[in-house]
Tab-separated table of C-alpha atoms and ligand atoms in Angstrom:
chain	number	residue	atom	x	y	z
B	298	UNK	CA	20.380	6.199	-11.432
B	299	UNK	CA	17.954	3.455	-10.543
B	300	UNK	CA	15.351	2.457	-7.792
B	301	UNK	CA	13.947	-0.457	-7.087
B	302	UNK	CA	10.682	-1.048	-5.381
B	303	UNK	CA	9.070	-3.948	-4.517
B	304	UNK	CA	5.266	-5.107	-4.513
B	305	UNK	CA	5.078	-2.665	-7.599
B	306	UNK	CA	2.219	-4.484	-9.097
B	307	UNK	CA	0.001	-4.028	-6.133
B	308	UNK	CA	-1.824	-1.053	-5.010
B	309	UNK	CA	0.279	1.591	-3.662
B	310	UNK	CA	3.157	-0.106	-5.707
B	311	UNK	CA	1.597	0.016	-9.282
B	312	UNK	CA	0.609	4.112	-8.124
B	313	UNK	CA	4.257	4.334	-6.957
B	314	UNK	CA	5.368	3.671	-9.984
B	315	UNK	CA	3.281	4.768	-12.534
B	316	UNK	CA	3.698	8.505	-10.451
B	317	UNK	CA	7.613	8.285	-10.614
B	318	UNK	CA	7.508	7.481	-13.946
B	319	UNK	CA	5.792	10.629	-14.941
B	320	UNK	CA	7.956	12.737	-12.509
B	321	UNK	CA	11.276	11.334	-13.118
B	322	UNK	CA	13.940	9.525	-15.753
B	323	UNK	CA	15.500	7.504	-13.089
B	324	UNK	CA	14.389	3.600	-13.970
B	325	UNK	CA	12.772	1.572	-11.830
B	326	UNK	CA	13.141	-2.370	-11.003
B	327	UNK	CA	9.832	-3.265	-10.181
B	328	UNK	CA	10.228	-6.874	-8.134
B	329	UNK	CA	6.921	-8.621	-7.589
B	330	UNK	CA	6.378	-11.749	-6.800
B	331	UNK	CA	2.528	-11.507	-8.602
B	332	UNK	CA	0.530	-12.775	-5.719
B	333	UNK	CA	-3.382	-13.119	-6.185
B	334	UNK	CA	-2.874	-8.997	-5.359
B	335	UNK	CA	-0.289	-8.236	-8.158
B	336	UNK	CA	-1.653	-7.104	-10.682
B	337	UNK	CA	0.110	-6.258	-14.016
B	338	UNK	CA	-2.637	-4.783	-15.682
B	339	UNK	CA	-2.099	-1.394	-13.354
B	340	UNK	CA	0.957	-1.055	-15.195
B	341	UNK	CA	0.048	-1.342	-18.671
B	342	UNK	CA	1.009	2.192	-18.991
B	343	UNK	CA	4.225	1.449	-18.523
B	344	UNK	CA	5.243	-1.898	-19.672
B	345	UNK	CA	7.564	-1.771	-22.503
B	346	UNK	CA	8.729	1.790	-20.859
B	347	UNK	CA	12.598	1.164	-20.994
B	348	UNK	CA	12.809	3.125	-17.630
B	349	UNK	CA	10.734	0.414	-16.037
B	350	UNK	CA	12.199	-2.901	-15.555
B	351	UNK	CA	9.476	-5.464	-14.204
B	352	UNK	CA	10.717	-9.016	-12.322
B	353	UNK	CA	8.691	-11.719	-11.210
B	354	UNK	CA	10.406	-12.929	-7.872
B	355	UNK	CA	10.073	-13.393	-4.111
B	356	UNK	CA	11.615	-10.882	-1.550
B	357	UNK	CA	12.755	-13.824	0.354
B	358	UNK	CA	14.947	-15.017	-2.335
B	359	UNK	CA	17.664	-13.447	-1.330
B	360	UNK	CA	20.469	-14.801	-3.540
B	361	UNK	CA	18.087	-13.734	-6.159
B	362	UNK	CA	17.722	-10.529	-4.305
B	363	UNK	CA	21.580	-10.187	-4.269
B	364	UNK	CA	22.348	-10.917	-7.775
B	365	UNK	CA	19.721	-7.787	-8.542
B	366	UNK	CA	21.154	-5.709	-6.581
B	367	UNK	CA	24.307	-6.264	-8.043
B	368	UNK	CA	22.946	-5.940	-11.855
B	369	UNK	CA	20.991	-2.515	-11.365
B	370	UNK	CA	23.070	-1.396	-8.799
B	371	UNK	CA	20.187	0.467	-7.147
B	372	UNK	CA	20.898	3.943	-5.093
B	373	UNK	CA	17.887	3.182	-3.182
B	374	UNK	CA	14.899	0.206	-2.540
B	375	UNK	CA	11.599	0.970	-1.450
B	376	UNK	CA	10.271	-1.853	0.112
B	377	UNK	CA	6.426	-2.216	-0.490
B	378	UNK	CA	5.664	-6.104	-1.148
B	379	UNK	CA	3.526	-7.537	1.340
B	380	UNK	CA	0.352	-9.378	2.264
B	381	UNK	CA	-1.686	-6.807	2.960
B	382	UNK	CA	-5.657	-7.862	3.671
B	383	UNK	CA	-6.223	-8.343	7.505
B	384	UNK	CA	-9.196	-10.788	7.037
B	385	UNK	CA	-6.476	-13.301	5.108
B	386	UNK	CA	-4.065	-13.040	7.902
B	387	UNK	CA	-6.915	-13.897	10.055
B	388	UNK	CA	-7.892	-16.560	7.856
B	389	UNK	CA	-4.227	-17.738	6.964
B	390	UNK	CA	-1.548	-16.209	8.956
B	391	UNK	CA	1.455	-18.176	7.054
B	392	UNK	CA	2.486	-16.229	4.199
B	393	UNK	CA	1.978	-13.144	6.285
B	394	UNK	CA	4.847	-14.450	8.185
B	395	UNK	CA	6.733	-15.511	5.332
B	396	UNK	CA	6.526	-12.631	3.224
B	397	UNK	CA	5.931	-9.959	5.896
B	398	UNK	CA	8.683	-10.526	8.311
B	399	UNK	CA	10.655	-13.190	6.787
B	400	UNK	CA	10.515	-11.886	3.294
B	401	UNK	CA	11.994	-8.300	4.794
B	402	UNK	CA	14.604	-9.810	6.396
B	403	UNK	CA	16.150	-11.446	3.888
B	404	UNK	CA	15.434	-8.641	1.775
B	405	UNK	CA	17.547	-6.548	4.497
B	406	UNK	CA	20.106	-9.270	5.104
B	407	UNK	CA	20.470	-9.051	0.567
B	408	UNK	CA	20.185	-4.967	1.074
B	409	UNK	CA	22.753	-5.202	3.934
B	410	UNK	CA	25.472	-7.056	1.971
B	411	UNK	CA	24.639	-4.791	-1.331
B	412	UNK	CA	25.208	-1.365	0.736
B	413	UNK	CA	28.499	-2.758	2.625
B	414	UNK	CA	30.208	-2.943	-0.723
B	415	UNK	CA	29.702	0.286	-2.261
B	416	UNK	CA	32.317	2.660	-3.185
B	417	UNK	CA	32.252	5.213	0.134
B	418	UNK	CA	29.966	8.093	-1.624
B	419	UNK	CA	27.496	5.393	-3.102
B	420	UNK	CA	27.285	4.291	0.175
B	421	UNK	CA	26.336	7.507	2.186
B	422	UNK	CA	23.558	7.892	-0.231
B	423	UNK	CA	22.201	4.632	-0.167
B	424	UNK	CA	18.453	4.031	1.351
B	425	UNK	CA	16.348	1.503	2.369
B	426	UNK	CA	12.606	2.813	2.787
B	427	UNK	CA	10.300	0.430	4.255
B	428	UNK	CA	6.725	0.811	3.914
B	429	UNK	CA	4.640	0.164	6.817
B	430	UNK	CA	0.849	0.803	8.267
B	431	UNK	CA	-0.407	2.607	10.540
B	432	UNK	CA	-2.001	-0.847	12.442
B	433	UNK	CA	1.255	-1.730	14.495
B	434	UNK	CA	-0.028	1.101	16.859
B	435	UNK	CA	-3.184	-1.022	17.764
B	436	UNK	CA	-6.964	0.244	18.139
B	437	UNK	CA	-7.217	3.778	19.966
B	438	UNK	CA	-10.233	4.848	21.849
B	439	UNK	CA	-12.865	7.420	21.048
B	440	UNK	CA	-10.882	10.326	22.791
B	441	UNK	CA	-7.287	9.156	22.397
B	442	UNK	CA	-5.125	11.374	20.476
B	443	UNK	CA	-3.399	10.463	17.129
B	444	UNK	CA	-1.006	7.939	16.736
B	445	UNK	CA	2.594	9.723	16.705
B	446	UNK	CA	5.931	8.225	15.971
B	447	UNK	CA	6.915	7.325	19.735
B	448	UNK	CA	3.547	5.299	20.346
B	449	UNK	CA	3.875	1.792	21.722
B	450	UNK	CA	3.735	-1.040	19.389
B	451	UNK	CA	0.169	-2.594	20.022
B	452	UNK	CA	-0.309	-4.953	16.648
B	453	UNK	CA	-3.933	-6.520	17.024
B	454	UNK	CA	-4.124	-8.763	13.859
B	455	UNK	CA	-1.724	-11.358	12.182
B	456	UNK	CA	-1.353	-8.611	9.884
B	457	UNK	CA	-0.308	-5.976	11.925
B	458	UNK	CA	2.217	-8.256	13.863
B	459	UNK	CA	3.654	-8.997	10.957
B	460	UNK	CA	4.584	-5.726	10.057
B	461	UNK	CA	5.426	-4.645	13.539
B	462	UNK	CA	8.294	-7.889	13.303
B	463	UNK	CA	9.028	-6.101	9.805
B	464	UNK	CA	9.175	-2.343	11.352
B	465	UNK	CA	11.535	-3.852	14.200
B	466	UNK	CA	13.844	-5.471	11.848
B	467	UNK	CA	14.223	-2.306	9.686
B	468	UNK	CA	15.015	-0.377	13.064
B	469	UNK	CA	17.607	-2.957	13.935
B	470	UNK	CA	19.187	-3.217	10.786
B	471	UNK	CA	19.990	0.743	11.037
B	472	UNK	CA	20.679	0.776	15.048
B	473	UNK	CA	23.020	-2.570	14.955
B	474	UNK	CA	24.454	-2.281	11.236
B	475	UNK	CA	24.253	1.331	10.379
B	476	UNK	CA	22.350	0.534	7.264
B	477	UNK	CA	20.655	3.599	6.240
B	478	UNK	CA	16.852	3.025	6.433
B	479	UNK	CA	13.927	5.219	6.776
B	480	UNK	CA	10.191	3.573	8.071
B	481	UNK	CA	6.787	5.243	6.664
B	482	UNK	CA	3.656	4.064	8.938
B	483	UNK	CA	0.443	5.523	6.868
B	484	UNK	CA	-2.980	5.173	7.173
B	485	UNK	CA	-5.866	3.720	5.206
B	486	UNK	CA	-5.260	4.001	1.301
B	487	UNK	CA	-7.667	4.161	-1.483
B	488	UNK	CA	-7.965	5.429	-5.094
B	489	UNK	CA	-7.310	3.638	-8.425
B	490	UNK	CA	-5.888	0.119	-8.891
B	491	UNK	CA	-7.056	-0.456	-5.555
B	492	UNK	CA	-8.145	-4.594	-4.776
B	493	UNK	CA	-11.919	-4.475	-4.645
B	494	UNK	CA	-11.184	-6.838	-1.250
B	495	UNK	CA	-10.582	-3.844	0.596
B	496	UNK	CA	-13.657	-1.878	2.090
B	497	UNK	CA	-13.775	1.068	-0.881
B	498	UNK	CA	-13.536	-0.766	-3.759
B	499	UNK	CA	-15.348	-3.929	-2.617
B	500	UNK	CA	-18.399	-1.405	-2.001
B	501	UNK	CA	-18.341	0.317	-5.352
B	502	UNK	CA	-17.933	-2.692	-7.198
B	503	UNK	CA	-20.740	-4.612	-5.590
B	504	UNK	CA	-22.885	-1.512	-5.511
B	505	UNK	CA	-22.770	-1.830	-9.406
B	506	UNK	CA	-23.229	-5.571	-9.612
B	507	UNK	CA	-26.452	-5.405	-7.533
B	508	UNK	CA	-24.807	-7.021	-4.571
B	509	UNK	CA	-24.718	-6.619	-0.514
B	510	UNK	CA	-22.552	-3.805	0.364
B	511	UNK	CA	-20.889	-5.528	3.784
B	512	UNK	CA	-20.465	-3.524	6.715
B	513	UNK	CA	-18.993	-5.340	9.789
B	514	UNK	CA	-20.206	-5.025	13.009
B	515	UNK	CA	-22.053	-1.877	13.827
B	516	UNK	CA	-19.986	0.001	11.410
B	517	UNK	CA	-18.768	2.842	13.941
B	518	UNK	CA	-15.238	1.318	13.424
B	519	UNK	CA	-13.054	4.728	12.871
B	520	UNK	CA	-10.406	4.608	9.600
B	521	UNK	CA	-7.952	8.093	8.611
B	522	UNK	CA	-8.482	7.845	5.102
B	523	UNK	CA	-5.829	8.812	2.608
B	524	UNK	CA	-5.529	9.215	-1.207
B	525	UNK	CA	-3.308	7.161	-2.530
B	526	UNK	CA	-1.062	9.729	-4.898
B	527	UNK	CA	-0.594	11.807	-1.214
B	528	UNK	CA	0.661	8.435	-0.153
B	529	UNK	CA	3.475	8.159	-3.132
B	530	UNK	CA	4.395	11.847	-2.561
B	531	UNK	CA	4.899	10.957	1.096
B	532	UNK	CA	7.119	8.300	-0.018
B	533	UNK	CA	9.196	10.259	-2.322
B	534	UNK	CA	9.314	12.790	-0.004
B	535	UNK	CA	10.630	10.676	2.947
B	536	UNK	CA	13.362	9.162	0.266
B	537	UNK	CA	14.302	12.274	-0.684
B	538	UNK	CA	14.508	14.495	2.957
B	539	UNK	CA	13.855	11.738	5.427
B	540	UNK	CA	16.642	11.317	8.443
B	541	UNK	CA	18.281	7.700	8.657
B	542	UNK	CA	16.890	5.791	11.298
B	543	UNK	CA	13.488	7.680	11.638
B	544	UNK	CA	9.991	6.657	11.164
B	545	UNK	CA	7.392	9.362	9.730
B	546	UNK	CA	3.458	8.401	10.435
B	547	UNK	CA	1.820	9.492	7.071
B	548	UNK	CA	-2.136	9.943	7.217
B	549	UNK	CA	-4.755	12.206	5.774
B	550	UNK	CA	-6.362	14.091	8.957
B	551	UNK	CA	-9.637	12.785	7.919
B	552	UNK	CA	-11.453	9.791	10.269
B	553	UNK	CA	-14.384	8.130	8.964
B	554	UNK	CA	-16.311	5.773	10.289
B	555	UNK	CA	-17.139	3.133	8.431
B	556	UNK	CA	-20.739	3.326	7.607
B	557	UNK	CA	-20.657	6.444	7.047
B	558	UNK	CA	-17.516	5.895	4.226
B	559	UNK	CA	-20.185	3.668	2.632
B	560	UNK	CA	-23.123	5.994	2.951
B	561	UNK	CA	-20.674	8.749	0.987
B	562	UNK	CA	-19.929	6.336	-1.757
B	563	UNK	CA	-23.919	5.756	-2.431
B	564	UNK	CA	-24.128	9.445	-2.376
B	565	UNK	CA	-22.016	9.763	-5.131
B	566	UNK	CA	-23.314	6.801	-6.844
B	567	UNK	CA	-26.567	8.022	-6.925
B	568	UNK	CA	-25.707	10.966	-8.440
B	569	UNK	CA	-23.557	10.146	-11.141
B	570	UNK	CA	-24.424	6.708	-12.079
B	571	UNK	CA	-28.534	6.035	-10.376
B	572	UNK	CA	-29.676	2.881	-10.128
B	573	UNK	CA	-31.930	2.069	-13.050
B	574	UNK	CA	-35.131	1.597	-10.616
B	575	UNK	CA	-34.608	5.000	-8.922
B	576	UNK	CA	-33.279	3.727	-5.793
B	577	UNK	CA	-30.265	4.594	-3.693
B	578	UNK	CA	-27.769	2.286	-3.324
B	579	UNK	CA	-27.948	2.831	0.434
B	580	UNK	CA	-30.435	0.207	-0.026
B	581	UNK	CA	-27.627	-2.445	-0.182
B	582	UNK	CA	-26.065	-1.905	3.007
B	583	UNK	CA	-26.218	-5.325	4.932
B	584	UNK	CA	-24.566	-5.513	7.900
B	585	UNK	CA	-22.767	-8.969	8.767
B	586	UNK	CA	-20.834	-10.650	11.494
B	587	UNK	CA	-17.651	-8.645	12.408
B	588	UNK	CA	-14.236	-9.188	12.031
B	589	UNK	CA	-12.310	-11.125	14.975
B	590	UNK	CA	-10.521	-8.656	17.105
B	591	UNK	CA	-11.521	-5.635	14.659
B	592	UNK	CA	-9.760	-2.474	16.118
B	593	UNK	CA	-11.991	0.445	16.662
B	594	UNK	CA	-10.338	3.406	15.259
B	595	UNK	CA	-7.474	4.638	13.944
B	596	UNK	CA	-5.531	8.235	13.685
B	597	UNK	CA	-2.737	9.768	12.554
B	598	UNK	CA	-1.100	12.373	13.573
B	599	UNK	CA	1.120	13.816	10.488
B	600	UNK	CA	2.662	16.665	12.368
B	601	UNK	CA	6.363	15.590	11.883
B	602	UNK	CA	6.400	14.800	8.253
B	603	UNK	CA	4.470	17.601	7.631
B	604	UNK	CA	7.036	19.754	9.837
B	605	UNK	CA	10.110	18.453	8.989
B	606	UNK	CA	9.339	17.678	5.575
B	607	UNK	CA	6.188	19.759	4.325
B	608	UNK	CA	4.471	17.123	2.914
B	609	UNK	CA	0.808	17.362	3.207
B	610	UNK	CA	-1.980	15.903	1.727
B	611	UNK	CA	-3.425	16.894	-1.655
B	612	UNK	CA	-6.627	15.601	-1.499
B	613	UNK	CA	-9.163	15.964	0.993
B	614	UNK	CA	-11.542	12.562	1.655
B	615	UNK	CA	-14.531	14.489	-0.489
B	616	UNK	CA	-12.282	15.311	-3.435
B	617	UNK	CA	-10.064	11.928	-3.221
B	618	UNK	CA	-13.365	10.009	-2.730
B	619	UNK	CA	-15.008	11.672	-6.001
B	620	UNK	CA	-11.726	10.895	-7.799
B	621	UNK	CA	-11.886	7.399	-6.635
B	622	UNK	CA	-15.489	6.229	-7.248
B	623	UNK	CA	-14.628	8.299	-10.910
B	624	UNK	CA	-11.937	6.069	-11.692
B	625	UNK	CA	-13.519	2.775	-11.102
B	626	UNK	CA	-16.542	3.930	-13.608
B	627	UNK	CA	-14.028	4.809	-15.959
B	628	UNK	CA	-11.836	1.164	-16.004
B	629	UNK	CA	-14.985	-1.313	-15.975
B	630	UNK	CA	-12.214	-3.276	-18.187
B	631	UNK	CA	-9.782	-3.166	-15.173
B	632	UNK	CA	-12.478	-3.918	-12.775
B	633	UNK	CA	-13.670	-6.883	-14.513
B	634	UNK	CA	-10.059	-8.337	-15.388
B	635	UNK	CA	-10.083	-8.515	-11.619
B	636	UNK	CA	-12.882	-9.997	-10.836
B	637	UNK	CA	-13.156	-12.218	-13.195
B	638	UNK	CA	-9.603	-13.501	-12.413
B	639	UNK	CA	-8.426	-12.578	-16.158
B	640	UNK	CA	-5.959	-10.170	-14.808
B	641	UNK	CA	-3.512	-13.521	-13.670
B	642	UNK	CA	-3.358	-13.553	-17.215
B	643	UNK	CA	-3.004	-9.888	-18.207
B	644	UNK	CA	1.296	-10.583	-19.351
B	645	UNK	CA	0.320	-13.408	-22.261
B	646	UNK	CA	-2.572	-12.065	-23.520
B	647	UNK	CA	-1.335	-8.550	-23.816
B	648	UNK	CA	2.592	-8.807	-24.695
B	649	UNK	CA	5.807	-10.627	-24.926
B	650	UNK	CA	6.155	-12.623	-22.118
B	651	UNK	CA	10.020	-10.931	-22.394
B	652	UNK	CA	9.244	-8.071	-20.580
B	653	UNK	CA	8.371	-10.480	-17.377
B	654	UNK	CA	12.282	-11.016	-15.974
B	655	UNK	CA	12.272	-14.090	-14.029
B	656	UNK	CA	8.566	-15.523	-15.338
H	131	LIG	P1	-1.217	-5.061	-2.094
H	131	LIG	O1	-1.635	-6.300	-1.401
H	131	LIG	O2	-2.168	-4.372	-3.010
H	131	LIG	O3	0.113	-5.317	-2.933
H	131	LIG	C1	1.190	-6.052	-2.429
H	131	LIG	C2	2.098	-6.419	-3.593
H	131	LIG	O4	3.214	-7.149	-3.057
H	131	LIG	C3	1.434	-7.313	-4.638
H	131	LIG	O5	1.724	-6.852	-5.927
H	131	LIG	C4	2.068	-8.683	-4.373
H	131	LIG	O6	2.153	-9.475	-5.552
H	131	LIG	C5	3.429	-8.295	-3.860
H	131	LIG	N1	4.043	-9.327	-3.019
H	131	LIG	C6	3.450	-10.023	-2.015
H	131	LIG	N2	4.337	-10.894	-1.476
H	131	LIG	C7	5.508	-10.720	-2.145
H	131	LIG	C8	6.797	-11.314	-2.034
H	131	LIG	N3	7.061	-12.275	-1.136
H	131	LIG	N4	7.771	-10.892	-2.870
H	131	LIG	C9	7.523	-9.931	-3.808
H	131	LIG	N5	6.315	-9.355	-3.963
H	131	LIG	C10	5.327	-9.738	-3.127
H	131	LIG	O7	-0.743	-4.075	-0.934
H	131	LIG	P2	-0.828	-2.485	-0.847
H	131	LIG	O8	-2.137	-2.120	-0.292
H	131	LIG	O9	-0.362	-1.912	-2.129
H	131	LIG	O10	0.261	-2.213	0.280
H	131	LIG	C11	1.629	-1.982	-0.051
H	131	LIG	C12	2.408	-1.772	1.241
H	131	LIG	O11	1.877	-0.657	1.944
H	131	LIG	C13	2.310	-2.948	2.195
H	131	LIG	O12	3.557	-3.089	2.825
H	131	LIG	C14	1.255	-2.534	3.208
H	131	LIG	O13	1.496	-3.133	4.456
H	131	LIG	C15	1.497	-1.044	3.260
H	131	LIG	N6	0.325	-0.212	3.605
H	131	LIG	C16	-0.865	-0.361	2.945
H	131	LIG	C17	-1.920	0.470	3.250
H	131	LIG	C18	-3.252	0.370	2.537
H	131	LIG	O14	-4.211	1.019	2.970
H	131	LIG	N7	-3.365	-0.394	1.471
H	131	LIG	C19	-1.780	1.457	4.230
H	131	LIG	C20	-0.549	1.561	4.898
H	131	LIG	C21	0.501	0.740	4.566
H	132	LIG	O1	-4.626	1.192	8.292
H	132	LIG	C1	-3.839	0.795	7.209
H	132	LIG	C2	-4.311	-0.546	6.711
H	132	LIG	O2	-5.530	-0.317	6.004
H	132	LIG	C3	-3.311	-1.244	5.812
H	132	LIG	O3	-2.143	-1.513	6.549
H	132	LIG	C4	-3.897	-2.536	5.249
H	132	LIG	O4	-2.979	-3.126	4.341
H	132	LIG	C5	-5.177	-2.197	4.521
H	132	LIG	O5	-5.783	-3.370	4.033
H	132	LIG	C6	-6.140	-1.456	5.442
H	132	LIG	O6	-6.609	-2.324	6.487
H	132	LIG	P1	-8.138	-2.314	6.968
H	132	LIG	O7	-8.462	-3.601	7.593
H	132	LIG	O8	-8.443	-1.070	7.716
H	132	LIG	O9	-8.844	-2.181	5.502
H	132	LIG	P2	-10.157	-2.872	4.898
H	132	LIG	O10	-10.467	-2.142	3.641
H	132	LIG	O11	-10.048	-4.347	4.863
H	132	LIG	O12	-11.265	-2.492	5.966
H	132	LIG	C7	-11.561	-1.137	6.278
H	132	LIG	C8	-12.590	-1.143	7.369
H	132	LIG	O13	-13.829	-1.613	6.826
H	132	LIG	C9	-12.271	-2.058	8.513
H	132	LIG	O14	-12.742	-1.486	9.723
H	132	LIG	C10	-13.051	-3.334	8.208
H	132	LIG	C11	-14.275	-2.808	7.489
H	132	LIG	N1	-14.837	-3.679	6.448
H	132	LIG	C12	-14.005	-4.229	5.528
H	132	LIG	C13	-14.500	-5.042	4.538
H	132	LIG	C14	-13.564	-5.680	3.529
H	132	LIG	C15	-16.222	-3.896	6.398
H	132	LIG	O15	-16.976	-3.368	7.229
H	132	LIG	N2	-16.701	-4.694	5.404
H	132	LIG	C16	-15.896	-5.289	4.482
H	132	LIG	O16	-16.406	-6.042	3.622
């Protein structure tokens, strides 16, 4: 049996797979196009596993896509490639369109053609799980409740459009083709191999360089934070239990606003790794000019996967949070491949370019 998942060198990806790895024998065909955010360092574990099959390509190749499909014959695909940092989209919409919505749909269109020709019991156990963000709900206010499945679509950024398109096509790919999909919309990840562009790791790596720690705006801008390994088990939950056609809003029950996220990760700074002149890190919170149409808060509400599927989180924010800031003090080499821009490189300098299909 075989998976594949896309955008496995990124984030949630690389945690996606390195978790199924140790949980399961079933390979995996990890499809990455290895964007500034893929990063095959967060593999290394891995690479050279024969369960894990890495390719270097485009979702929106689809002929490529197609002739895949055909050679792993995959029961399921987990769609998680993306572009995935709001300020680019606001900075660059473009390849949030391309890979976002038209990436996905030819991704479905390749998925849709796959699925059609499988033998009848293949076919009733075939899924396509799309991975999608909480953001398509849009910014709630102070006393609104939770987003739940049957909120309206709201998207705010580039970003969140672009996923809302991709949400929309997933939806109509099940309602007009029957093609058996299942749509996760979480909230705000963090934990290891996370892009130190994002808020969390940004502010624990420059807290250790000596730099600004940015907060935008007044910092009272509400996020639902959520580990990143509750995340995966979501998503091997929904795989394995999910209903065709459904969405399932996946989030961690725990808002935060901003500044005080920050403030909690100086905390724990201070305590396990002081600054050398006795001062807190607090001391390098700056704030700066805010993001363009920033939404104000986001919540999930997690009652139906946790219902229907008893999945709940692990971690709460104060244990995930310790785990987090521990990791990143642990992998200075990973942390400075990053930032230093080696990690483009990690494939030649640490193995045979052979285990890169399609490089
Ligand atoms: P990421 O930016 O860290 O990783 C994205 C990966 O996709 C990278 O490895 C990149 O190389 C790859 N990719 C980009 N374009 C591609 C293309 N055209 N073809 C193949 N691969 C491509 O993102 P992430 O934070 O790991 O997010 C993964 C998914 O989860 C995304 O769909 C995102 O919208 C969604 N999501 C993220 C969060 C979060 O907090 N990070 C929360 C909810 C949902
Ligand atoms: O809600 C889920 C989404 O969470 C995902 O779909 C996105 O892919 C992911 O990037 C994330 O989006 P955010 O915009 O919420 O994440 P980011 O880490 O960029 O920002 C978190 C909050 O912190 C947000 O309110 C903006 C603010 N921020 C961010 C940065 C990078 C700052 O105040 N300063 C910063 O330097």
């Amino acid at each position: 049996m075989t998976i594949v998942v896309t955008g496995g060198a990124g984030f949630i990806g690389s945690n996606f797979v390195l978790d199924w790895l140790a949980l399961h024998d079933e390979t995996v065909v990890n499809v990455d196009k290895l964007t500034y955010a893929g990063n095959l360092g967060s593999l290394s574990a891995v690479m050279g596993d024969p369960r894990h099959i890495f390719v270097k390509a485009d979702i929106g190749d689809q002929p490529q896509m197609a002739a895949l499909f055909a050679a792993h014959r995959p029961r399921a695909i987990l769609n998680l490639a993306a572009e995935s940092h709001v300020d680019r989209s606001i900075a660059g919409p473009a390849a949030f369109i391309e890979t976002n919505v038209v990436g996905t749909f030819r991704l479905l269109e390749a998925a849709r053609a796959y699925w059609g020709d499988l033998p009848l019991d293949e076919k009733a156990a075939f899924r396509f799980l799309h991975v999608s963000t909480d953001e398509v709900y849009g910014s709630l206010e102070p006393a609104e409740p939770a987003f739940a499945e049957t909120n309206r679509y709201m998207p705010n950024s580039p970003y969140s459009a672009s996923k809302a398109g991709s949400d929309h096509l997933v939806r109509a790919y099940h309602h007009t083709y029957g093609v058996p999909v299942l749509t996760t919309n979480c909230s705000n990840n963090y934990g290891p191999n996370h892009f130190p562009e994002k808020l969390i790791p940004l502010c624990i790596h420059n807290a250790l360089s000596g730099k600004p720690l940015p907060i935008y705006g007044d910092g009272q801008q509400i996020r639902d934070w959520l580990y990143v390994k509750d995340h995966c088990a979501a998503i091997r939950r929904v795989l394995e239990a999910g209903r065709l056609g459904e969405t399932y809003n996946v989030g961690g029950w725990n808002e935060r606003a901003n500044l005080d996220v920050v403030r909690t990760l100086c905390a724990i700074l201070d305590e396990v790794r002081p600054r050398s002149d006795g001062r807190s890190y607090g001391e390098q919170i700056t704030f700066v000019k805010d993001r363009p149409g920033h939404d104000r808060r986001y919540a999930i509400d997690a009652t139906k996967i946790q219902q229907e599927l008893g999945w709940m989180p692990a971690e709460t924010f104060e244990t995930g949070i310790a785990k987090t800031v521990r990791w990143f003090l642990d992998n200075p080499a990973w942390v400075e491949e990053v930032t230093s821009g080696a990690y483009r490189t990690w494939i030649d300098r640490h193995y045979d370019r052979s285990l890169v299909h399609g490089a």
